[in-house]
mmCIF file of C-alpha atoms in Angstrom:
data_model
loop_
_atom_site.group_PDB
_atom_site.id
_atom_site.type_symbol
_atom_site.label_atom_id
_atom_site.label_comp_id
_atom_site.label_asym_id
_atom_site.label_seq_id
_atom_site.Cartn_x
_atom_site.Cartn_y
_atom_site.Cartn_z
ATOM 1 C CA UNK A 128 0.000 0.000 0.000
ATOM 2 C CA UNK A 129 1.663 3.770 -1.094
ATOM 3 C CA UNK A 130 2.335 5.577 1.598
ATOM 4 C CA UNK A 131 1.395 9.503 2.083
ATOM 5 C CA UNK A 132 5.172 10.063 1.072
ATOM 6 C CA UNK A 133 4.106 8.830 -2.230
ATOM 7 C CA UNK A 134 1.315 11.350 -3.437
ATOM 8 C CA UNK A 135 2.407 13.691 -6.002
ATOM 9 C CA UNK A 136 4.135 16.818 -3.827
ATOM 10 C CA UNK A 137 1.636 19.716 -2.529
ATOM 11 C CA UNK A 138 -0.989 17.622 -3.405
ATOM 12 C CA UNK A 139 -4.332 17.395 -1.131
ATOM 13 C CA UNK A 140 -2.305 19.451 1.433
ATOM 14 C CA UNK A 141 -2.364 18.423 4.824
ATOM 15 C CA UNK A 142 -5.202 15.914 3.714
ATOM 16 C CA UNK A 143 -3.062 13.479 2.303
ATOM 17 C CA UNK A 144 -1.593 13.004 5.642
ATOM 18 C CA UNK A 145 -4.918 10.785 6.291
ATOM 19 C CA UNK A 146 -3.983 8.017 4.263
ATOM 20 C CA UNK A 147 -3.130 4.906 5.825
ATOM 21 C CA UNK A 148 -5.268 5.353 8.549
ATOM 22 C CA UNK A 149 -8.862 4.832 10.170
ATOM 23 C CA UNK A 150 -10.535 8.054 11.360
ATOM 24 C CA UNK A 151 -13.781 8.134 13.802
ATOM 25 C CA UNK A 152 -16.298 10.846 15.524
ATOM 26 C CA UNK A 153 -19.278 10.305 17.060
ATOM 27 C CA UNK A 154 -22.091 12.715 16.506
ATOM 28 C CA UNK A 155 -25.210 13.312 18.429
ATOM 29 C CA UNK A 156 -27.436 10.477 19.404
ATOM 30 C CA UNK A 157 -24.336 8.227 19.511
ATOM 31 C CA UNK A 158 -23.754 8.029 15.609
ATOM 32 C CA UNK A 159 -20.682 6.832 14.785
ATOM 33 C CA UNK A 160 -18.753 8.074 11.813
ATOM 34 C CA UNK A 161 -15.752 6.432 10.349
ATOM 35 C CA UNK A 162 -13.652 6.882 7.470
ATOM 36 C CA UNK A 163 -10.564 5.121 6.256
ATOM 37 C CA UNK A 164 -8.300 6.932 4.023
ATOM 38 C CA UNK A 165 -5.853 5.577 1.868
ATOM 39 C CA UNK A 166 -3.270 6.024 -1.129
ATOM 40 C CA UNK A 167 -3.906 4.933 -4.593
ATOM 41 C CA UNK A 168 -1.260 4.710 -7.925
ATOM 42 C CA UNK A 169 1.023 7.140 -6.018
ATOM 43 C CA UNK A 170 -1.421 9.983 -6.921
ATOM 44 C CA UNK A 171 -4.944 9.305 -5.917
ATOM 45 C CA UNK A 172 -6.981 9.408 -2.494
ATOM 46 C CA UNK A 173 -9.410 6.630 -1.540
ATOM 47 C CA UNK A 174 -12.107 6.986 0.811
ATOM 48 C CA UNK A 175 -14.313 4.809 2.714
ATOM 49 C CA UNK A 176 -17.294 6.075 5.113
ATOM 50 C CA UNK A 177 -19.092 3.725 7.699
ATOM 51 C CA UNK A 178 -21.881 6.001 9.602
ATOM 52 C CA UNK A 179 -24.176 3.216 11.932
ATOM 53 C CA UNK A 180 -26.396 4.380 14.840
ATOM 54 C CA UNK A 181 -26.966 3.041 18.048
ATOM 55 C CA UNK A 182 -30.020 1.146 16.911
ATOM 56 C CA UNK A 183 -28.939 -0.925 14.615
ATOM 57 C CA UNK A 184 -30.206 -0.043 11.645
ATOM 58 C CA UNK A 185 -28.288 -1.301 8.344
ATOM 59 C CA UNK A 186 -25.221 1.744 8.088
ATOM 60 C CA UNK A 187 -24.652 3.842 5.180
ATOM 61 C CA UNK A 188 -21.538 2.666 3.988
ATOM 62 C CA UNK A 189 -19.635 4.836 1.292
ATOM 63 C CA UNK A 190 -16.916 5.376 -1.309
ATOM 64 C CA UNK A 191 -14.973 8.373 -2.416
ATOM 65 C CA UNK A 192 -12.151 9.192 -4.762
ATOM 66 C CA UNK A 193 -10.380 12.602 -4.129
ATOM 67 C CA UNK A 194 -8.414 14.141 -7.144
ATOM 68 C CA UNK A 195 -5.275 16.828 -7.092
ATOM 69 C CA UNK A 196 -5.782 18.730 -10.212
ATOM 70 C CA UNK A 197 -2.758 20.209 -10.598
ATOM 71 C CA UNK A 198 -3.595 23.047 -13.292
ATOM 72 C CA UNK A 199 -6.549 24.490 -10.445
ATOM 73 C CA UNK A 200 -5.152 24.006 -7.609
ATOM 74 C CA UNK A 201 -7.505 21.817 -5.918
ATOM 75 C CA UNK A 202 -9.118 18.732 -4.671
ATOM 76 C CA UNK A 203 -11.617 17.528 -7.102
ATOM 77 C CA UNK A 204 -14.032 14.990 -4.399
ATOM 78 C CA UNK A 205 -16.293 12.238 -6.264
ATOM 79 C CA UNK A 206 -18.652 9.860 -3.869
ATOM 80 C CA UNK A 207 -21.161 7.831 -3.680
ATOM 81 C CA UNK A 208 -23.226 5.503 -1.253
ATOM 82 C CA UNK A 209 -24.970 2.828 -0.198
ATOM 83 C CA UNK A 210 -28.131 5.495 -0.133
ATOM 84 C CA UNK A 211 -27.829 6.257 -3.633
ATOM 85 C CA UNK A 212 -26.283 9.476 -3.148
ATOM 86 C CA UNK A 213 -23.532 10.797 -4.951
ATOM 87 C CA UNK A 214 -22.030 13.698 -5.950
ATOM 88 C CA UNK A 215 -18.657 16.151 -6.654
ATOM 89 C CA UNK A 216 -17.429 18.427 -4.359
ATOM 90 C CA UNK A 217 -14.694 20.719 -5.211
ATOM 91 C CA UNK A 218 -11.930 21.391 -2.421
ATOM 92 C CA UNK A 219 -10.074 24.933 -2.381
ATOM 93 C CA UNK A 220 -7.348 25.456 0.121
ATOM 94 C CA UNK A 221 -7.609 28.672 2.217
ATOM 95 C CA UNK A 222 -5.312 28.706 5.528
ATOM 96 C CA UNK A 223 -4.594 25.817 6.760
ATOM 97 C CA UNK A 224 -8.457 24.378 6.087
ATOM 98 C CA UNK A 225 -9.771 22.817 3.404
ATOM 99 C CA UNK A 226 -13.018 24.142 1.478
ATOM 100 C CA UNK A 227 -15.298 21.696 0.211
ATOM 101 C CA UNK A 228 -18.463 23.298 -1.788
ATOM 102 C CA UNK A 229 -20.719 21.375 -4.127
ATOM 103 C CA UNK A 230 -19.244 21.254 -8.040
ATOM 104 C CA UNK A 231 -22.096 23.598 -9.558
ATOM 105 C CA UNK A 232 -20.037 24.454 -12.220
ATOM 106 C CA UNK A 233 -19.021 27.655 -13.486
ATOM 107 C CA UNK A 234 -22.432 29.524 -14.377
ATOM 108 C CA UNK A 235 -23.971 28.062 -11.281
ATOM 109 C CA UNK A 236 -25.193 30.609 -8.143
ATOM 110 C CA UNK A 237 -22.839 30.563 -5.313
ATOM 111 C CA UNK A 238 -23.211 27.431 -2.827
ATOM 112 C CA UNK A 239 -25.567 27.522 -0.404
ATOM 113 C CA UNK A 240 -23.750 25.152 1.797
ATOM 114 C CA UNK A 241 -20.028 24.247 2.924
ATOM 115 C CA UNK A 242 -17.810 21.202 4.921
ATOM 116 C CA UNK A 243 -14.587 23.101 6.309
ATOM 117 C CA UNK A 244 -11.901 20.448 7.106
ATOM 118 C CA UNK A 245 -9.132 21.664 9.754
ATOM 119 C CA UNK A 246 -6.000 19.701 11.248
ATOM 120 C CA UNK A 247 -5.666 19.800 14.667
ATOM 121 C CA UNK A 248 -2.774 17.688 15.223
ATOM 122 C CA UNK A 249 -1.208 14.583 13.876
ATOM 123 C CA UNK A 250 -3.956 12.690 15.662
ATOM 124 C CA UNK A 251 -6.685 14.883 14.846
ATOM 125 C CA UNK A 252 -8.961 16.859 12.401
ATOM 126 C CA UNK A 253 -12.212 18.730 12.406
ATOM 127 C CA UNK A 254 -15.158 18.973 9.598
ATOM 128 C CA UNK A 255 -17.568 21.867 9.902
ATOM 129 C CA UNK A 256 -20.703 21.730 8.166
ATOM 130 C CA UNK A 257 -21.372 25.762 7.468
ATOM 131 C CA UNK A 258 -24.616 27.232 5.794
ATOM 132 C CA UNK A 259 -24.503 30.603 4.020
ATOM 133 C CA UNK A 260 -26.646 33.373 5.771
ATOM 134 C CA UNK A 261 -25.577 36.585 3.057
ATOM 135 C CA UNK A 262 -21.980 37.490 2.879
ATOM 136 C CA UNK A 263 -21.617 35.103 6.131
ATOM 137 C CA UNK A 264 -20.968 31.560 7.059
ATOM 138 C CA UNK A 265 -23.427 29.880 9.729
ATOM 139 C CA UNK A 266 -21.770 26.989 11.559
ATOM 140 C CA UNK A 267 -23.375 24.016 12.007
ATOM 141 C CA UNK A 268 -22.916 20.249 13.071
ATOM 142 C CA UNK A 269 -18.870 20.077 13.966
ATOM 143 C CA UNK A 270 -17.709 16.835 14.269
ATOM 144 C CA UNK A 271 -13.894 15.681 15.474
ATOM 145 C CA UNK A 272 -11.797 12.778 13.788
ATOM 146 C CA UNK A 273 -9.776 10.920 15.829
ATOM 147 C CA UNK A 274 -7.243 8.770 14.134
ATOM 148 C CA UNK A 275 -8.256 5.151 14.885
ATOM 149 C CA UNK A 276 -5.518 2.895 13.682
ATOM 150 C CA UNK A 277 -4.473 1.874 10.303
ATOM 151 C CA UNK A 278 -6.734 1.729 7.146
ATOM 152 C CA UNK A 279 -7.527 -2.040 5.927
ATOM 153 C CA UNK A 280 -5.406 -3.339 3.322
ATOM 154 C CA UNK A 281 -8.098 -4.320 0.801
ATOM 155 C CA UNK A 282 -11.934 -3.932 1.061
#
């Protein structure tokens, strides 16, 4: 399995630093979020999301594939679920956090909604889920990853 040391240079910023490792939070009412992160062809990352709930429904299990694009100078995010969801997300760097809006593209009205993804430490990172009130950003659920132990191998 790559290593982080093995993504292209500058890529995914800090990000990248997640692969090769399990990452948990719980939110409220005792759902549990994890998400394993790991290298792929020395330039892509894979994702995998496990959210179950304290009552034992079936979880939503998940997939991602995030994308440095070199020539803009972001993190193009593709995923889908066991929900049928799926979608692109586009991931702009901005001091230390990462930016992740919904892909409109370029004629669409600005997004409505936001997930801003912040290191805390090498054990550590926090995703904000942010609404847009006006010129302003609303906080909303915050949720902190802690880094659980290695990601699996194969899936």
């Amino acid at each position: 399995m790559p290593a982080f040391a093995d993504l292209p240079a500058g890529a995914y910023d800090w990000m990248g630093t997640l692969a090769g490792s399990c990452w948990s939070a719980t939110a409220p009412k005792g759902v549990r979020d994890t998400q394993c992160y790991r290298a792929q062809y020395d330039r892509f990352l894979r994702g995998t999301i496990e959210i179950s709930t304290p009552d034992a429904t079936p979880p939503y299990r998940g997939d991602s594939l995030l994308v440095w694009d070199e020539a803009k100078r972001r993190i193009d995010f593709l995923y889908w679920g066991s929900s049928g969801r799926h979608g692109r997300m586009i991931g702009r760097m901005e001091d230390g956090k990462i930016l992740f809006t919904a892909d409109g593209g370029a004629t669409a009205p600005p997004p409505q909604h936001r997930t801003v993804w912040t290191r805390i430490d090498l054990d550590s990172f926090e995703v904000v889920q942010q609404r847009r009130d006006g010129e302003t950003w609303i906080d909303g659920l915050t949720l902190r990853y802690r880094r659980q132990g290695p990601a699996p191998r194969s899936e």
